[in-house]
GROMACS .gro file of N, CA, C and O in nm:
model
  364
    1UNK      N    1  -2.008   0.411   0.497
    1UNK     CA    2  -1.868   0.438   0.521
    1UNK      C    3  -1.843   0.577   0.545
    1UNK      O    4  -1.898   0.663   0.476
    2UNK      N    5  -1.757   0.609   0.636
    2UNK     CA    6  -1.726   0.756   0.655
    2UNK      C    7  -1.580   0.766   0.668
    2UNK      O    8  -1.490   0.672   0.667
    3UNK      N    9  -1.532   0.892   0.642
    3UNK     CA   10  -1.382   0.927   0.658
    3UNK      C   11  -1.336   0.890   0.796
    3UNK      O   12  -1.384   0.919   0.887
    4UNK      N   13  -1.207   0.840   0.790
    4UNK     CA   14  -1.141   0.790   0.891
    4UNK      C   15  -1.088   0.918   0.973
    4UNK      O   16  -1.044   0.901   1.086
    5UNK      N   17  -1.077   1.038   0.909
    5UNK     CA   18  -1.020   1.147   0.966
    5UNK      C   19  -1.117   1.246   1.023
    5UNK      O   20  -1.105   1.285   1.140
    6UNK      N   21  -1.231   1.273   0.954
    6UNK     CA   22  -1.329   1.366   0.992
    6UNK      C   23  -1.462   1.312   1.020
    6UNK      O   24  -1.559   1.387   1.069
    7UNK      N   25  -1.486   1.180   0.982
    7UNK     CA   26  -1.595   1.104   1.005
    7UNK      C   27  -1.725   1.145   0.926
    7UNK      O   28  -1.832   1.107   0.955
    8UNK      N   29  -1.701   1.233   0.827
    8UNK     CA   30  -1.795   1.276   0.745
    8UNK      C   31  -1.842   1.146   0.637
    8UNK      O   32  -1.739   1.078   0.591
    9UNK      N   33  -1.961   1.123   0.588
    9UNK     CA   34  -1.983   1.035   0.507
    9UNK      C   35  -1.950   1.061   0.356
    9UNK      O   36  -1.976   0.978   0.262
   10UNK      N   37  -1.881   1.176   0.326
   10UNK     CA   38  -1.863   1.211   0.185
   10UNK      C   39  -1.739   1.155   0.117
   10UNK      O   40  -1.650   1.248   0.106
   11UNK      N   41  -1.728   1.027   0.125
   11UNK     CA   42  -1.596   0.971   0.060
   11UNK      C   43  -1.628   0.902  -0.063
   11UNK      O   44  -1.739   0.871  -0.101
   12UNK      N   45  -1.517   0.883  -0.134
   12UNK     CA   46  -1.518   0.828  -0.276
   12UNK      C   47  -1.385   0.746  -0.298
   12UNK      O   48  -1.286   0.770  -0.236
   13UNK      N   49  -1.396   0.638  -0.366
   13UNK     CA   50  -1.291   0.554  -0.398
   13UNK      C   51  -1.201   0.615  -0.516
   13UNK      O   52  -1.269   0.674  -0.616
   14UNK      N   53  -1.087   0.623  -0.508
   14UNK     CA   54  -0.977   0.682  -0.593
   14UNK      C   55  -0.875   0.598  -0.627
   14UNK      O   56  -0.844   0.506  -0.568
   15UNK      N   57  -0.799   0.624  -0.717
   15UNK     CA   58  -0.651   0.580  -0.738
   15UNK      C   59  -0.565   0.702  -0.728
   15UNK      O   60  -0.589   0.800  -0.767
   16UNK      N   61  -0.451   0.665  -0.654
   16UNK     CA   62  -0.350   0.785  -0.634
   16UNK      C   63  -0.209   0.728  -0.630
   16UNK      O   64  -0.186   0.611  -0.621
   17UNK      N   65  -0.117   0.822  -0.620
   17UNK     CA   66   0.022   0.793  -0.603
   17UNK      C   67   0.059   0.801  -0.456
   17UNK      O   68   0.030   0.897  -0.389
   18UNK      N   69   0.132   0.696  -0.407
   18UNK     CA   70   0.175   0.700  -0.274
   18UNK      C   71   0.323   0.678  -0.282
   18UNK      O   72   0.392   0.628  -0.365
   19UNK      N   73   0.395   0.705  -0.169
   19UNK     CA   74   0.533   0.691  -0.152
   19UNK      C   75   0.550   0.602  -0.030
   19UNK      O   76   0.504   0.626   0.077
   20UNK      N   77   0.621   0.485  -0.051
   20UNK     CA   78   0.644   0.375   0.038
   20UNK      C   79   0.782   0.350   0.087
   20UNK      O   80   0.859   0.326  -0.017
   21UNK      N   81   0.821   0.351   0.192
   21UNK     CA   82   0.952   0.309   0.241
   21UNK      C   83   0.963   0.161   0.247
   21UNK      O   84   0.872   0.081   0.279
   22UNK      N   85   1.067   0.107   0.179
   22UNK     CA   86   1.081  -0.050   0.167
   22UNK      C   87   1.105  -0.108   0.313
   22UNK      O   88   1.162  -0.049   0.404
   23UNK      N   89   1.070  -0.219   0.345
   23UNK     CA   90   1.090  -0.294   0.458
   23UNK      C   91   1.226  -0.294   0.518
   23UNK      O   92   1.247  -0.262   0.642
   24UNK      N   93   1.331  -0.289   0.442
   24UNK     CA   94   1.465  -0.281   0.473
   24UNK      C   95   1.521  -0.140   0.526
   24UNK      O   96   1.621  -0.103   0.547
   25UNK      N   97   1.448  -0.030   0.472
   25UNK     CA   98   1.469   0.099   0.513
   25UNK      C   99   1.578   0.158   0.421
   25UNK      O  100   1.617   0.266   0.452
   26UNK      N  101   1.606   0.093   0.322
   26UNK     CA  102   1.712   0.159   0.225
   26UNK      C  103   1.660   0.272   0.121
   26UNK      O  104   1.748   0.343   0.100
   27UNK      N  105   1.537   0.268   0.098
   27UNK     CA  106   1.478   0.375   0.018
   27UNK      C  107   1.335   0.375   0.022
   27UNK      O  108   1.268   0.278   0.062
   28UNK      N  109   1.281   0.463  -0.044
   28UNK     CA  110   1.132   0.482  -0.058
   28UNK      C  111   1.100   0.459  -0.219
   28UNK      O  112   1.192   0.509  -0.290
   29UNK      N  113   0.991   0.406  -0.240
   29UNK     CA  114   0.960   0.392  -0.386
   29UNK      C  115   0.817   0.466  -0.398
   29UNK      O  116   0.740   0.489  -0.307
   30UNK      N  117   0.783   0.504  -0.529
   30UNK     CA  118   0.666   0.563  -0.574
   30UNK      C  119   0.573   0.452  -0.626
   30UNK      O  120   0.627   0.377  -0.706
   31UNK      N  121   0.451   0.448  -0.579
   31UNK     CA  122   0.364   0.338  -0.624
   31UNK      C  123   0.233   0.417  -0.674
   31UNK      O  124   0.166   0.484  -0.600
   32UNK      N  125   0.225   0.407  -0.806
   32UNK     CA  126   0.120   0.480  -0.878
   32UNK      C  127  -0.014   0.395  -0.891
   32UNK      O  128  -0.010   0.276  -0.857
   33UNK      N  129  -0.118   0.467  -0.911
   33UNK     CA  130  -0.248   0.389  -0.933
   33UNK      C  131  -0.290   0.306  -0.809
   33UNK      O  132  -0.341   0.199  -0.823
   34UNK      N  133  -0.249   0.359  -0.699
   34UNK     CA  134  -0.285   0.282  -0.573
   34UNK      C  135  -0.432   0.299  -0.530
   34UNK      O  136  -0.467   0.420  -0.533
   35UNK      N  137  -0.507   0.202  -0.499
   35UNK     CA  138  -0.637   0.227  -0.454
   35UNK      C  139  -0.639   0.307  -0.328
   35UNK      O  140  -0.564   0.291  -0.227
   36UNK      N  141  -0.729   0.405  -0.310
   36UNK     CA  142  -0.734   0.497  -0.212
   36UNK      C  143  -0.879   0.541  -0.179
   36UNK      O  144  -0.971   0.518  -0.258
   37UNK      N  145  -0.877   0.634  -0.081
   37UNK     CA  146  -1.016   0.676  -0.027
   37UNK      C  147  -0.980   0.839  -0.034
   37UNK      O  148  -0.891   0.878   0.014
   38UNK      N  149  -1.085   0.928  -0.091
   38UNK     CA  150  -1.082   1.054  -0.070
   38UNK      C  151  -1.191   1.114   0.001
   38UNK      O  152  -1.306   1.080  -0.046
   39UNK      N  153  -1.187   1.203   0.093
   39UNK     CA  154  -1.287   1.269   0.152
   39UNK      C  155  -1.332   1.403   0.083
   39UNK      O  156  -1.241   1.484   0.072
   40UNK      N  157  -1.450   1.412   0.052
   40UNK     CA  158  -1.490   1.528  -0.021
   40UNK      C  159  -1.517   1.655   0.086
   40UNK      O  160  -1.504   1.763   0.055
   41UNK      N  161  -1.533   1.610   0.209
   41UNK     CA  162  -1.549   1.708   0.315
   41UNK      C  163  -1.420   1.776   0.360
   41UNK      O  164  -1.401   1.896   0.372
   42UNK      N  165  -1.316   1.684   0.403
   42UNK     CA  166  -1.193   1.745   0.455
   42UNK      C  167  -1.077   1.742   0.353
   42UNK      O  168  -0.981   1.799   0.375
   43UNK      N  169  -1.101   1.679   0.234
   43UNK     CA  170  -0.993   1.669   0.124
   43UNK      C  171  -0.883   1.561   0.165
   43UNK      O  172  -0.793   1.548   0.072
   44UNK      N  173  -0.893   1.491   0.261
   44UNK     CA  174  -0.784   1.382   0.303
   44UNK      C  175  -0.788   1.275   0.186
   44UNK      O  176  -0.893   1.231   0.163
   45UNK      N  177  -0.657   1.235   0.155
   45UNK     CA  178  -0.656   1.119   0.079
   45UNK      C  179  -0.580   1.012   0.158
   45UNK      O  180  -0.471   1.046   0.208
   46UNK      N  181  -0.631   0.889   0.161
   46UNK     CA  182  -0.556   0.799   0.235
   46UNK      C  183  -0.603   0.654   0.188
   46UNK      O  184  -0.685   0.628   0.102
   47UNK      N  185  -0.512   0.550   0.229
   47UNK     CA  186  -0.549   0.402   0.192
   47UNK      C  187  -0.614   0.338   0.306
   47UNK      O  188  -0.588   0.371   0.420
   48UNK      N  189  -0.702   0.248   0.277
   48UNK     CA  190  -0.769   0.157   0.370
   48UNK      C  191  -0.669   0.068   0.444
   48UNK      O  192  -0.553   0.034   0.393
   49UNK      N  193  -0.706   0.027   0.554
   49UNK     CA  194  -0.604  -0.057   0.628
   49UNK      C  195  -0.571  -0.195   0.571
   49UNK      O  196  -0.476  -0.230   0.553
   50UNK      N  197  -0.689  -0.242   0.487
   50UNK     CA  198  -0.654  -0.367   0.408
   50UNK      C  199  -0.557  -0.333   0.304
   50UNK      O  200  -0.472  -0.431   0.272
   51UNK      N  201  -0.565  -0.217   0.222
   51UNK     CA  202  -0.458  -0.192   0.121
   51UNK      C  203  -0.326  -0.170   0.181
   51UNK      O  204  -0.218  -0.230   0.130
   52UNK      N  205  -0.321  -0.098   0.303
   52UNK     CA  206  -0.186  -0.089   0.362
   52UNK      C  207  -0.122  -0.217   0.405
   52UNK      O  208   0.002  -0.242   0.385
   53UNK      N  209  -0.211  -0.311   0.461
   53UNK     CA  210  -0.145  -0.435   0.493
   53UNK      C  211  -0.109  -0.509   0.384
   53UNK      O  212  -0.010  -0.585   0.385
   54UNK      N  213  -0.189  -0.503   0.269
   54UNK     CA  214  -0.150  -0.578   0.144
   54UNK      C  215  -0.019  -0.524   0.093
   54UNK      O  216   0.070  -0.615   0.052
   55UNK      N  217   0.004  -0.387   0.083
   55UNK     CA  218   0.121  -0.341   0.046
   55UNK      C  219   0.242  -0.394   0.129
   55UNK      O  220   0.338  -0.433   0.076
   56UNK      N  221   0.236  -0.364   0.253
   56UNK     CA  222   0.346  -0.403   0.346
   56UNK      C  223   0.371  -0.552   0.338
   56UNK      O  224   0.496  -0.589   0.341
   57UNK      N  225   0.257  -0.632   0.352
   57UNK     CA  226   0.310  -0.774   0.326
   57UNK      C  227   0.370  -0.804   0.198
   57UNK      O  228   0.463  -0.873   0.183
   58UNK      N  229   0.320  -0.758   0.091
   58UNK     CA  230   0.385  -0.789  -0.042
   58UNK      C  231   0.513  -0.750  -0.047
   58UNK      O  232   0.601  -0.821  -0.106
   59UNK      N  233   0.540  -0.618   0.010
   59UNK     CA  234   0.685  -0.566   0.005
   59UNK      C  235   0.775  -0.656   0.075
   59UNK      O  236   0.896  -0.670   0.059
   60UNK      N  237   0.747  -0.738   0.192
   60UNK     CA  238   0.814  -0.811   0.270
   60UNK      C  239   0.828  -0.951   0.180
   60UNK      O  240   0.935  -1.015   0.226
   61UNK      N  241   0.761  -0.976   0.085
   61UNK     CA  242   0.760  -1.115   0.041
   61UNK      C  243   0.831  -1.120  -0.101
   61UNK      O  244   0.857  -1.220  -0.159
   62UNK      N  245   0.870  -0.997  -0.147
   62UNK     CA  246   0.935  -0.995  -0.293
   62UNK      C  247   1.066  -0.936  -0.290
   62UNK      O  248   1.118  -0.892  -0.173
   63UNK      N  249   1.149  -0.966  -0.397
   63UNK     CA  250   1.283  -0.915  -0.410
   63UNK      C  251   1.278  -0.757  -0.455
   63UNK      O  252   1.240  -0.738  -0.565
   64UNK      N  253   1.281  -0.681  -0.362
   64UNK     CA  254   1.254  -0.534  -0.369
   64UNK      C  255   1.382  -0.467  -0.451
   64UNK      O  256   1.370  -0.349  -0.517
   65UNK      N  257   1.495  -0.542  -0.462
   65UNK     CA  258   1.604  -0.496  -0.542
   65UNK      C  259   1.557  -0.480  -0.704
   65UNK      O  260   1.643  -0.417  -0.763
   66UNK      N  261   1.465  -0.549  -0.744
   66UNK     CA  262   1.409  -0.558  -0.879
   66UNK      C  263   1.322  -0.441  -0.905
   66UNK      O  264   1.262  -0.445  -1.028
   67UNK      N  265   1.300  -0.360  -0.812
   67UNK     CA  266   1.191  -0.259  -0.828
   67UNK      C  267   1.271  -0.130  -0.843
   67UNK      O  268   1.362  -0.088  -0.775
   68UNK      N  269   1.233  -0.060  -0.956
   68UNK     CA  270   1.275   0.072  -0.971
   68UNK      C  271   1.238   0.184  -0.858
   68UNK      O  272   1.175   0.144  -0.776
   69UNK      N  273   1.259   0.303  -0.906
   69UNK     CA  274   1.204   0.418  -0.825
   69UNK      C  275   1.044   0.437  -0.825
   69UNK      O  276   0.996   0.489  -0.721
   70UNK      N  277   0.979   0.387  -0.932
   70UNK     CA  278   0.845   0.408  -0.954
   70UNK      C  279   0.776   0.278  -1.009
   70UNK      O  280   0.853   0.213  -1.094
   71UNK      N  281   0.668   0.245  -0.963
   71UNK     CA  282   0.606   0.128  -1.014
   71UNK      C  283   0.463   0.136  -0.983
   71UNK      O  284   0.412   0.192  -0.882
   72UNK      N  285   0.373   0.073  -1.074
   72UNK     CA  286   0.234   0.096  -1.044
   72UNK      C  287   0.186  -0.016  -0.956
   72UNK      O  288   0.259  -0.119  -0.924
   73UNK      N  289   0.077   0.004  -0.878
   73UNK     CA  290   0.029  -0.094  -0.785
   73UNK      C  291   0.013  -0.224  -0.845
   73UNK      O  292   0.050  -0.321  -0.784
   74UNK      N  293  -0.055  -0.234  -0.958
   74UNK     CA  294  -0.088  -0.382  -1.028
   74UNK      C  295   0.051  -0.444  -1.045
   74UNK      O  296   0.071  -0.562  -1.038
   75UNK      N  297   0.154  -0.357  -1.114
   75UNK     CA  298   0.285  -0.415  -1.148
   75UNK      C  299   0.343  -0.473  -1.005
   75UNK      O  300   0.412  -0.586  -1.012
   76UNK      N  301   0.333  -0.404  -0.897
   76UNK     CA  302   0.391  -0.437  -0.770
   76UNK      C  303   0.340  -0.572  -0.725
   76UNK      O  304   0.406  -0.659  -0.692
   77UNK      N  305   0.200  -0.567  -0.737
   77UNK     CA  306   0.128  -0.688  -0.698
   77UNK      C  307   0.157  -0.818  -0.782
   77UNK      O  308   0.142  -0.930  -0.733
   78UNK      N  309   0.193  -0.782  -0.897
   78UNK     CA  310   0.232  -0.898  -0.986
   78UNK      C  311   0.361  -0.962  -0.959
   78UNK      O  312   0.398  -1.065  -1.030
   79UNK      N  313   0.454  -0.894  -0.891
   79UNK     CA  314   0.591  -0.942  -0.862
   79UNK      C  315   0.592  -1.064  -0.797
   79UNK      O  316   0.501  -1.094  -0.704
   80UNK      N  317   0.678  -1.154  -0.836
   80UNK     CA  318   0.670  -1.297  -0.780
   80UNK      C  319   0.706  -1.296  -0.638
   80UNK      O  320   0.809  -1.214  -0.590
   81UNK      N  321   0.646  -1.376  -0.548
   81UNK     CA  322   0.677  -1.387  -0.402
   81UNK      C  323   0.784  -1.477  -0.379
   81UNK      O  324   0.792  -1.592  -0.450
   82UNK      N  325   0.871  -1.445  -0.291
   82UNK     CA  326   0.978  -1.537  -0.248
   82UNK      C  327   0.933  -1.627  -0.137
   82UNK      O  328   0.980  -1.740  -0.121
   83UNK      N  329   0.823  -1.588  -0.058
   83UNK     CA  330   0.760  -1.664   0.046
   83UNK      C  331   0.630  -1.673   0.035
   83UNK      O  332   0.564  -1.585  -0.053
   84UNK      N  333   0.549  -1.760   0.087
   84UNK     CA  334   0.400  -1.775   0.066
   84UNK      C  335   0.319  -1.673   0.145
   84UNK      O  336   0.227  -1.628   0.109
   85UNK      N  337   0.379  -1.631   0.260
   85UNK     CA  338   0.308  -1.531   0.353
   85UNK      C  339   0.407  -1.456   0.430
   85UNK      O  340   0.521  -1.502   0.441
   86UNK      N  341   0.352  -1.354   0.494
   86UNK     CA  342   0.445  -1.282   0.579
   86UNK      C  343   0.437  -1.346   0.727
   86UNK      O  344   0.334  -1.314   0.785
   87UNK      N  345   0.546  -1.405   0.754
   87UNK     CA  346   0.535  -1.482   0.872
   87UNK      C  347   0.552  -1.385   0.998
   87UNK      O  348   0.545  -1.445   1.122
   88UNK      N  349   0.580  -1.277   0.980
   88UNK     CA  350   0.593  -1.168   1.090
   88UNK      C  351   0.449  -1.103   1.129
   88UNK      O  352   0.442  -1.040   1.232
   89UNK      N  353   0.346  -1.130   1.049
   89UNK     CA  354   0.203  -1.076   1.085
   89UNK      C  355   0.142  -1.209   1.157
   89UNK      O  356   0.111  -1.298   1.105
   90UNK      N  357   0.136  -1.178   1.295
   90UNK     CA  358   0.085  -1.279   1.385
   90UNK      C  359  -0.079  -1.286   1.392
   90UNK      O  360  -0.127  -1.358   1.478
   91UNK      N  361  -0.159  -1.208   1.325
   91UNK     CA  362  -0.298  -1.219   1.339
   91UNK      C  363  -0.361  -1.295   1.227
   91UNK      O  364  -0.325  -1.332   1.136
   0.00000   0.00000   0.00000
């Protein structure tokens, strides 16, 4: 696997803090201990497409009014879903 930004092979798995806008656009939240990737060559930190989709789908399926300004990734993923799946993802 290589860095999505500089294509160097010097990447490692990390956990990091990200800031995510809620689907309704009312605010952003801090999500700690989020799985990520760090490139040792260019220094970029980012999330894989799978983690991005998982976050976006889960935020569409839960009651975001019950989330404070900050939440850990695992706590977020443990929030009960209101729907079984994201019906807006057509793939």
